[in-house]
Amino acid sequence: MAQKININLQHVTRVEGHGNIVVNATNGKLERCEWQVPEAPRFFESMVRGRHFSEIARITSRICGICSVGHQLASIKATEKALGITVSEQTEKLRRLLKHGENFDSHILHVYFLVAPDLLGVPSVMPLAESHPEVVKRALAMKGLGSRWSSIICGRSTHPVRIVPGGFSSLVTEAELIELKKSILNIVPDVEATVKTLQAVVDKVPHFERKTEYVGLVDTVEYGLYDGQIGCLMPDGQKTLIDVEDYRSVTNEWVSPLSTAKYTRHHMDSYMVGALARINLNFQQLHPEAQRMAQELGFSVPCYNPYLNTIAQFIEAVHSAFTGLELIDSLLAAGMRDEELPVITPRAGRGVGAVDVPRGILFHDYEYDDAGLCTSANCIIPTNQNHANIQGDMDKLVPEMMRANKSQPEMELHLEMLVRAYDPCISCSTHYLDVTFVK
């Protein structure tokens, strides 16, 4: 049993935003074990009040520079529901294709640039350029595809400009879709090579399990990313489906003294969102190639090891690559058609939009008045739904490591790896601050 522990990791590295890990133990007794979020809130819900419906998605996509496509899609879906706007089959397929591009891009970034250094025993991706140049070249090629994917469909990879309520302001051409298809096909050998790289290092992933509730979209059309109901999977295998409009009955936000971000809970004290949650909920809907590579990596569901969220992300990236090819073929077979945007008549109403972005399920909820001006907004970001689950994992992991007599450096590494496994976007999650003015 480890007797004396004093861990104070201020600002965990290789994550987006600022989070701290604090653990203290004296004479083998654990006194403090905390995942702290000190980020400042950002008030996006206040920024959109009084703004016209046509402006909302462009503003809220700025919540995140990595998941800006997902924020824009969730935002526009919420606005379209509130204003009674429907979209064409072509628009829906293009949006699904775009969503797969974002997931591929973000997952490759996390697996190769943020997690791989831990598995290869280096402090960052920079030393890998010398020790593993072929891995870095492959990573850059795959990341490049992810960036081009979104740019081709919606004008640019970050904060897209073509997605608008009712459709697209400018359509991708068939020649551009053929170019994108060739780029995805060219990357398939790199996907296969990544499987072998992960097989070589998967034994470096810590062995740890904690059963929790998993929450993510469940879609009848395809693997839950773009649309569907909220799926909630319990450790005993019980699965419930809840309409997106009732999202608050799942999120149940609450305020922790350890965090400037709200926490969430549903059936248990915490739940997990993200790739591992989605794959536990929707494994049978993965593309056959993704299922094959999951088998080659020894990955199966249900999986209760949060560290394996990284492996789940890679499996999802494979799914997005091959599903993207099928969507492109479907669009080309039907032929791209110029579609005029619908004439939108503002009306009072409320709409909720949800998509599953790389880090988990995302909700945007707006109310509009008769002039189409936003009167209230609520955005619940994936990472703030994971904070309580990270704390729950630490509460189980630290005593286990103490009983195993791990050294303090070993414990620090395992805790940092745990946080990184969630791929947290911490600054995006801090959307709330309870302010009391002294008069």
Coordinates of C-alpha atoms in Angstrom, one line a residue:
M1 CA 0.0 0.0 0.0
A2 CA 1.4 3.4 -1.0
Q3 CA 1.8 5.5 2.2
K4 CA 2.4 9.1 1.1
I5 CA 1.0 10.7 -2.1
N6 CA 1.0 14.3 -3.0
I7 CA -0.2 14.8 -6.6
N8 CA -1.0 18.3 -7.8
L9 CA -1.1 18.4 -11.6
Q10 CA -2.2 21.9 -12.6
H11 CA -3.4 22.0 -16.2
V12 CA -3.2 18.5 -17.6
T13 CA -1.5 18.6 -20.9
R14 CA -2.6 17.3 -24.3
V15 CA -6.3 18.1 -23.6
E16 CA -8.3 21.1 -24.8
G17 CA -8.7 23.6 -21.9
H18 CA -7.6 23.5 -18.3
G19 CA -8.2 20.8 -15.8
N20 CA -6.3 19.8 -12.6
I21 CA -5.7 16.5 -10.8
V22 CA -5.2 16.7 -7.0
V23 CA -4.6 13.6 -4.9
N24 CA -3.4 13.4 -1.3
A25 CA -2.8 10.4 0.9
T26 CA -1.0 10.2 4.3
N27 CA -0.1 6.9 6.1
G28 CA -1.9 5.0 3.4
K29 CA -5.2 6.9 3.9
L30 CA -6.6 8.7 0.9
E31 CA -7.5 12.2 2.0
R32 CA -8.3 14.0 -1.3
C33 CA -9.0 12.8 -4.8
E34 CA -10.3 15.5 -7.1
W35 CA -10.8 16.3 -10.8
Q36 CA -11.0 20.1 -10.9
V37 CA -12.2 22.3 -13.8
P38 CA -11.1 26.0 -13.3
E39 CA -12.0 27.3 -16.7
A40 CA -13.9 30.6 -17.0
P41 CA -17.5 30.4 -18.3
R42 CA -18.2 31.7 -21.8
F43 CA -21.9 32.8 -21.9
F44 CA -22.8 31.7 -25.4
E45 CA -26.4 31.3 -24.4
S46 CA -26.5 34.9 -23.5
M47 CA -24.8 36.0 -26.7
V48 CA -27.5 34.6 -28.9
R49 CA -30.5 36.2 -27.1
G50 CA -32.1 38.8 -29.3
R51 CA -30.3 37.6 -32.4
H52 CA -32.1 36.5 -35.6
F53 CA -32.4 32.8 -36.3
S54 CA -30.2 33.1 -39.4
E55 CA -27.3 34.2 -37.2
I56 CA -27.5 31.6 -34.3
A57 CA -25.5 28.7 -35.8
R58 CA -22.7 30.9 -37.0
I59 CA -22.3 32.2 -33.4
T60 CA -22.7 28.9 -31.6
S61 CA -20.3 27.1 -33.9
R62 CA -17.6 29.3 -32.2
I63 CA -18.2 27.3 -28.9
C64 CA -15.6 24.9 -30.2
G65 CA -12.9 25.0 -32.9
I66 CA -12.7 21.2 -33.2
C67 CA -16.4 20.3 -33.1
S68 CA -17.6 23.5 -34.9
V69 CA -19.4 21.4 -37.5
G70 CA -21.3 19.4 -34.8
H71 CA -22.3 22.6 -33.0
Q72 CA -23.5 24.1 -36.3
L73 CA -25.5 21.0 -37.2
A74 CA -27.1 20.8 -33.7
S75 CA -27.9 24.5 -33.8
I76 CA -29.5 24.4 -37.2
K77 CA -31.5 21.3 -36.4
A78 CA -32.9 23.1 -33.3
T79 CA -33.8 26.2 -35.3
E80 CA -35.4 24.1 -38.1
K81 CA -37.5 22.3 -35.6
A82 CA -38.6 25.5 -33.9
L83 CA -39.5 27.1 -37.3
G84 CA -41.1 24.0 -38.9
I85 CA -38.4 23.7 -41.6
T86 CA -37.8 20.4 -43.4
V87 CA -34.8 19.5 -45.5
S88 CA -34.4 17.4 -48.6
E89 CA -33.0 13.9 -48.7
Q90 CA -29.9 15.3 -50.5
T91 CA -29.3 17.8 -47.7
E92 CA -29.6 15.2 -45.0
K93 CA -27.1 12.9 -46.8
L94 CA -24.7 15.8 -47.2
R95 CA -25.0 16.6 -43.5
R96 CA -24.4 13.0 -42.5
L97 CA -21.4 12.9 -44.8
L98 CA -20.1 16.1 -43.2
K99 CA -20.6 14.7 -39.7
H100 CA -18.5 11.6 -40.6
G101 CA -15.8 14.0 -41.8
E102 CA -15.7 15.8 -38.5
N103 CA -15.6 12.5 -36.5
F104 CA -12.8 11.1 -38.7
D105 CA -10.7 14.3 -38.4
S106 CA -11.1 14.7 -34.6
H107 CA -10.6 11.0 -33.8
I108 CA -7.3 10.9 -35.8
L109 CA -6.1 14.0 -34.1
H110 CA -6.8 12.5 -30.7
V111 CA -5.5 9.0 -31.3
Y112 CA -2.2 10.0 -33.0
F113 CA -1.3 13.4 -31.6
L114 CA -2.7 13.3 -28.0
V115 CA -2.7 9.6 -26.9
A116 CA 0.0 8.0 -29.0
P117 CA 2.9 9.7 -27.1
D118 CA 1.7 8.0 -23.9
L119 CA 1.6 4.6 -25.6
L120 CA 5.0 5.1 -27.2
G121 CA 6.6 6.5 -24.0
V122 CA 7.4 10.0 -25.1
P123 CA 6.2 13.4 -23.7
S124 CA 4.6 14.7 -26.9
V125 CA 4.2 13.9 -30.6
M126 CA 7.4 16.0 -31.5
P127 CA 10.0 13.3 -30.5
L128 CA 8.0 10.8 -32.6
A129 CA 9.0 12.6 -35.8
E130 CA 12.5 11.3 -35.2
S131 CA 11.8 8.0 -33.5
H132 CA 8.8 6.9 -35.5
P133 CA 8.8 9.1 -38.7
E134 CA 6.6 6.6 -40.7
V135 CA 3.9 6.9 -38.0
V136 CA 4.0 10.7 -38.0
K137 CA 3.8 10.9 -41.8
R138 CA 0.8 8.6 -41.7
A139 CA -0.9 10.6 -39.0
L140 CA -0.4 13.8 -41.0
A141 CA -1.8 12.3 -44.1
M142 CA -4.9 11.0 -42.3
K143 CA -5.3 14.3 -40.5
G144 CA -5.0 16.2 -43.8
L145 CA -7.9 14.1 -45.2
G146 CA -10.0 15.0 -42.2
S147 CA -9.5 18.7 -42.7
R148 CA -10.1 18.6 -46.5
W149 CA -13.3 16.5 -46.0
S150 CA -15.1 19.3 -44.2
S151 CA -13.7 21.9 -46.4
I152 CA -15.0 20.2 -49.6
I153 CA -18.5 19.8 -48.2
C154 CA -19.1 23.1 -46.3
G155 CA -16.5 25.6 -47.5
R156 CA -13.9 25.2 -44.7
S157 CA -13.0 22.8 -41.9
T158 CA -13.6 25.1 -39.0
H159 CA -16.7 27.2 -38.5
P160 CA -18.3 26.2 -41.8
V161 CA -20.0 28.8 -43.9
R162 CA -22.3 26.8 -46.3
I163 CA -24.7 25.1 -43.8
V164 CA -27.8 27.3 -43.3
P165 CA -31.4 26.6 -42.1
G166 CA -33.1 24.6 -44.8
G167 CA -30.1 23.4 -46.7
F168 CA -26.8 24.7 -48.1
S169 CA -26.0 28.2 -49.3
S170 CA -23.6 26.6 -51.9
L171 CA -23.5 23.0 -53.0
V172 CA -20.5 20.7 -53.4
T173 CA -20.1 19.6 -57.0
E174 CA -20.0 16.0 -58.3
A175 CA -16.3 16.5 -59.3
E176 CA -15.5 17.5 -55.7
L177 CA -17.3 14.5 -54.4
I178 CA -15.3 12.3 -56.7
E179 CA -12.1 14.0 -55.5
L180 CA -13.1 13.3 -51.9
K181 CA -13.9 9.7 -52.7
K182 CA -10.4 9.2 -54.2
S183 CA -8.8 10.8 -51.1
I184 CA -10.7 8.5 -48.8
L185 CA -9.7 5.4 -50.9
N186 CA -6.1 6.5 -50.9
I187 CA -6.1 6.6 -47.1
V188 CA -7.3 2.9 -46.6
P189 CA -3.8 1.5 -46.5
D190 CA -3.0 4.0 -43.7
V191 CA -6.1 2.8 -41.8
E192 CA -4.8 -0.8 -42.1
A193 CA -1.4 0.2 -41.0
T194 CA -2.9 2.0 -38.0
V195 CA -4.4 -1.3 -36.9
K196 CA -1.0 -2.9 -36.8
T197 CA 0.5 0.1 -34.9
L198 CA -2.3 -0.1 -32.3
Q199 CA -1.9 -3.9 -32.0
A200 CA 1.7 -3.3 -31.1
V201 CA 0.9 -0.9 -28.2
V202 CA -2.5 -1.9 -27.0
D203 CA -0.9 -3.8 -24.1
K204 CA 0.2 -0.3 -22.8
V205 CA -3.4 0.7 -22.2
P206 CA -4.1 0.4 -18.5
H207 CA -6.3 -2.5 -17.3
F208 CA -9.1 -0.8 -15.4
E209 CA -12.9 -1.2 -15.4
R210 CA -15.8 0.7 -13.8
K211 CA -19.3 -0.1 -14.8
T212 CA -21.3 3.1 -15.5
E213 CA -24.3 4.3 -17.6
Y214 CA -23.6 5.0 -21.3
V215 CA -25.5 7.7 -23.1
G216 CA -25.5 8.5 -26.9
L217 CA -27.7 8.8 -29.9
V218 CA -29.4 5.7 -31.3
D219 CA -30.6 6.1 -34.9
T220 CA -32.7 3.8 -37.0
V221 CA -31.0 5.1 -40.2
E222 CA -27.4 4.4 -39.3
Y223 CA -24.9 4.3 -36.4
G224 CA -25.9 7.1 -34.0
L225 CA -24.0 10.3 -34.9
Y226 CA -26.3 12.8 -36.8
D227 CA -29.8 12.0 -35.5
G228 CA -31.9 9.7 -33.5
Q229 CA -33.2 9.3 -29.9
I230 CA -31.2 9.4 -26.7
G231 CA -30.1 5.9 -25.8
C232 CA -29.2 5.1 -22.2
L233 CA -27.4 1.8 -21.5
M234 CA -27.1 0.4 -18.0
P235 CA -24.5 -2.0 -16.8
D236 CA -27.1 -4.8 -16.6
G237 CA -27.7 -4.3 -20.4
Q238 CA -31.1 -2.5 -20.0
K239 CA -31.4 0.1 -22.7
T240 CA -34.0 2.9 -22.8
L241 CA -34.7 5.4 -25.5
I242 CA -35.8 9.0 -24.8
D243 CA -36.9 11.7 -27.2
V244 CA -34.3 14.4 -27.8
E245 CA -36.9 17.1 -26.7
D246 CA -36.8 15.5 -23.2
Y247 CA -33.0 15.7 -22.9
R248 CA -33.2 17.5 -19.5
S249 CA -34.7 14.3 -18.0
V250 CA -31.3 12.7 -18.8
T251 CA -28.8 15.4 -18.2
N252 CA -30.1 16.6 -14.8
E253 CA -27.4 19.2 -14.5
W254 CA -26.0 20.1 -11.1
V255 CA -23.2 22.3 -9.7
S256 CA -20.1 20.8 -8.2
P257 CA -17.8 22.9 -6.0
L258 CA -14.8 21.4 -7.9
S259 CA -15.9 22.8 -11.2
T260 CA -17.0 25.9 -13.1
A261 CA -18.8 23.5 -15.5
K262 CA -22.1 21.9 -14.5
Y263 CA -22.1 18.1 -13.9
T264 CA -24.8 15.7 -15.1
R265 CA -26.3 12.4 -13.8
H266 CA -29.2 10.1 -14.9
H267 CA -29.9 6.7 -13.4
M268 CA -26.5 6.5 -11.6
D269 CA -24.3 9.1 -10.0
S270 CA -22.6 9.7 -13.4
Y271 CA -22.7 8.6 -17.0
M272 CA -20.3 8.5 -19.9
V273 CA -20.7 10.0 -23.4
G274 CA -18.4 9.7 -26.4
A275 CA -17.1 7.0 -28.7
L276 CA -17.1 4.2 -26.0
A277 CA -20.7 5.0 -25.1
R278 CA -21.8 5.1 -28.7
I279 CA -20.0 1.9 -29.6
N280 CA -21.5 0.1 -26.5
L281 CA -25.0 1.3 -27.7
N282 CA -24.6 0.8 -31.4
F283 CA -21.9 -1.8 -32.2
Q284 CA -24.1 -3.8 -34.5
Q285 CA -24.6 -0.7 -36.8
L286 CA -20.9 -0.2 -37.3
H287 CA -19.7 -0.7 -40.9
P288 CA -18.4 -4.3 -41.4
E289 CA -14.9 -3.1 -42.0
A290 CA -15.0 -1.3 -38.6
Q291 CA -16.3 -4.4 -37.0
R292 CA -13.5 -6.4 -38.6
M293 CA -10.8 -4.1 -37.3
A294 CA -12.4 -4.1 -33.9
Q295 CA -12.0 -7.8 -33.8
E296 CA -8.4 -7.6 -35.0
L297 CA -7.8 -5.2 -32.1
G298 CA -9.5 -7.5 -29.6
F299 CA -12.2 -5.0 -28.9
S300 CA -15.6 -6.2 -27.9
V301 CA -18.7 -4.8 -26.2
P302 CA -19.8 -4.2 -23.6
C303 CA -16.5 -2.5 -22.7
Y304 CA -16.2 -0.9 -19.3
N305 CA -12.6 0.3 -19.6
P306 CA -12.6 4.1 -20.2
Y307 CA -9.0 4.0 -21.4
L308 CA -10.3 2.0 -24.4
N309 CA -12.3 5.1 -25.5
T310 CA -9.3 5.8 -27.7
I311 CA -9.6 2.4 -29.4
A312 CA -13.3 3.0 -29.8
Q313 CA -12.5 6.4 -31.5
F314 CA -10.2 4.7 -34.1
I315 CA -12.9 2.1 -34.8
E316 CA -15.4 4.9 -35.3
A317 CA -12.9 6.6 -37.7
V318 CA -12.8 3.5 -39.8
H319 CA -16.6 3.4 -39.7
S320 CA -16.8 7.0 -40.9
A321 CA -14.3 6.4 -43.7
F322 CA -16.2 3.5 -45.2
T323 CA -19.7 4.9 -44.5
G324 CA -18.5 8.2 -46.1
L325 CA -17.6 6.2 -49.3
E326 CA -21.1 4.7 -49.4
L327 CA -22.8 8.1 -48.9
I328 CA -20.7 9.6 -51.7
D329 CA -21.7 6.8 -54.0
S330 CA -25.4 7.3 -53.1
L331 CA -25.2 11.0 -53.8
L332 CA -23.4 10.5 -57.1
A333 CA -25.8 7.8 -58.2
A334 CA -28.8 10.2 -57.6
G335 CA -26.9 13.1 -59.2
M336 CA -26.3 16.4 -57.4
R337 CA -29.3 18.7 -57.9
D338 CA -29.3 22.5 -57.4
E339 CA -31.9 23.1 -54.6
E340 CA -33.3 26.4 -53.8
L341 CA -33.5 27.3 -50.1
P342 CA -37.0 27.3 -48.6
V343 CA -38.7 30.7 -47.9
I344 CA -38.7 30.8 -44.1
T345 CA -41.5 32.6 -42.3
P346 CA -40.5 33.3 -38.7
R347 CA -42.8 32.1 -36.0
A348 CA -42.7 31.6 -32.3
G349 CA -41.6 28.2 -31.2
R350 CA -39.0 26.0 -29.4
G351 CA -36.7 23.5 -31.0
V352 CA -34.1 21.0 -29.7
G353 CA -31.3 19.7 -31.9
A354 CA -28.9 16.9 -30.9
V355 CA -25.9 15.3 -32.7
D356 CA -23.2 13.1 -31.3
V357 CA -19.9 15.0 -31.8
P358 CA -16.5 13.3 -31.3
R359 CA -16.7 13.7 -27.5
G360 CA -20.3 12.7 -27.1
I361 CA -23.9 13.8 -27.3
L362 CA -24.5 17.5 -27.8
F363 CA -27.8 19.4 -27.2
H364 CA -28.8 22.9 -28.5
D365 CA -32.2 24.2 -27.4
Y366 CA -33.7 27.5 -28.6
E367 CA -36.9 29.5 -28.2
Y368 CA -37.9 32.1 -30.8
D369 CA -40.5 34.9 -30.9
D370 CA -42.8 35.8 -33.8
A371 CA -40.1 37.8 -35.4
G372 CA -37.6 34.9 -35.4
L373 CA -35.5 36.4 -32.6
C374 CA -34.0 34.1 -30.1
T375 CA -35.5 34.6 -26.6
S376 CA -33.7 31.8 -24.7
A377 CA -31.0 29.2 -25.4
N378 CA -29.4 26.2 -23.6
C379 CA -26.4 24.3 -24.9
I380 CA -25.2 21.2 -23.1
I381 CA -21.7 20.1 -24.2
P382 CA -20.4 16.5 -24.1
T383 CA -17.4 17.1 -21.8
N384 CA -19.5 18.6 -19.0
Q385 CA -21.5 15.3 -19.1
N386 CA -18.3 13.4 -18.6
H387 CA -16.8 15.4 -15.7
A388 CA -18.7 13.4 -13.0
N389 CA -17.7 10.1 -14.7
I390 CA -14.0 11.1 -14.7
Q391 CA -14.3 11.8 -11.0
G392 CA -16.0 8.5 -10.4
D393 CA -13.2 6.7 -12.3
M394 CA -10.6 8.5 -10.2
D395 CA -12.4 7.5 -7.0
K396 CA -12.1 3.8 -7.9
L397 CA -8.7 4.0 -9.7
V398 CA -6.6 5.7 -7.0
P399 CA -7.3 3.2 -4.2
E400 CA -6.6 0.4 -6.6
M401 CA -3.3 1.9 -7.5
M402 CA -2.5 2.5 -3.8
R403 CA -3.2 -1.2 -3.1
A404 CA -1.0 -2.2 -6.0
N405 CA 1.8 0.0 -4.4
K406 CA 2.2 2.1 -7.6
S407 CA 4.8 4.9 -7.4
Q408 CA 3.6 8.5 -7.5
P409 CA 5.0 9.0 -11.0
E410 CA 3.1 5.9 -12.2
M411 CA -0.1 7.2 -10.6
E412 CA 0.3 10.6 -12.2
L413 CA 0.8 9.0 -15.6
H414 CA -2.2 6.7 -15.2
L415 CA -4.4 9.6 -14.0
E416 CA -3.3 11.9 -16.9
M417 CA -3.9 9.1 -19.3
L418 CA -7.4 8.6 -17.9
V419 CA -8.4 12.2 -18.4
R420 CA -6.9 12.2 -21.9
A421 CA -8.8 9.0 -22.8
Y422 CA -12.0 11.0 -22.5
D423 CA -10.6 13.5 -25.1
P424 CA -12.1 16.4 -23.0
C425 CA -12.9 19.7 -24.5
I426 CA -12.9 21.4 -21.2
S427 CA -13.2 25.1 -22.1
C428 CA -16.3 24.3 -24.2
S429 CA -18.0 22.7 -21.3
T430 CA -17.9 25.7 -18.9
H431 CA -21.1 27.4 -20.0
Y432 CA -22.4 28.4 -16.6
L433 CA -21.5 30.6 -13.7
D434 CA -23.9 31.5 -10.9
V435 CA -23.2 35.2 -10.2
T436 CA -24.4 36.9 -7.1
F437 CA -24.0 40.7 -7.1
V438 CA -23.3 42.5 -3.8
K439 CA -25.5 45.6 -3.6

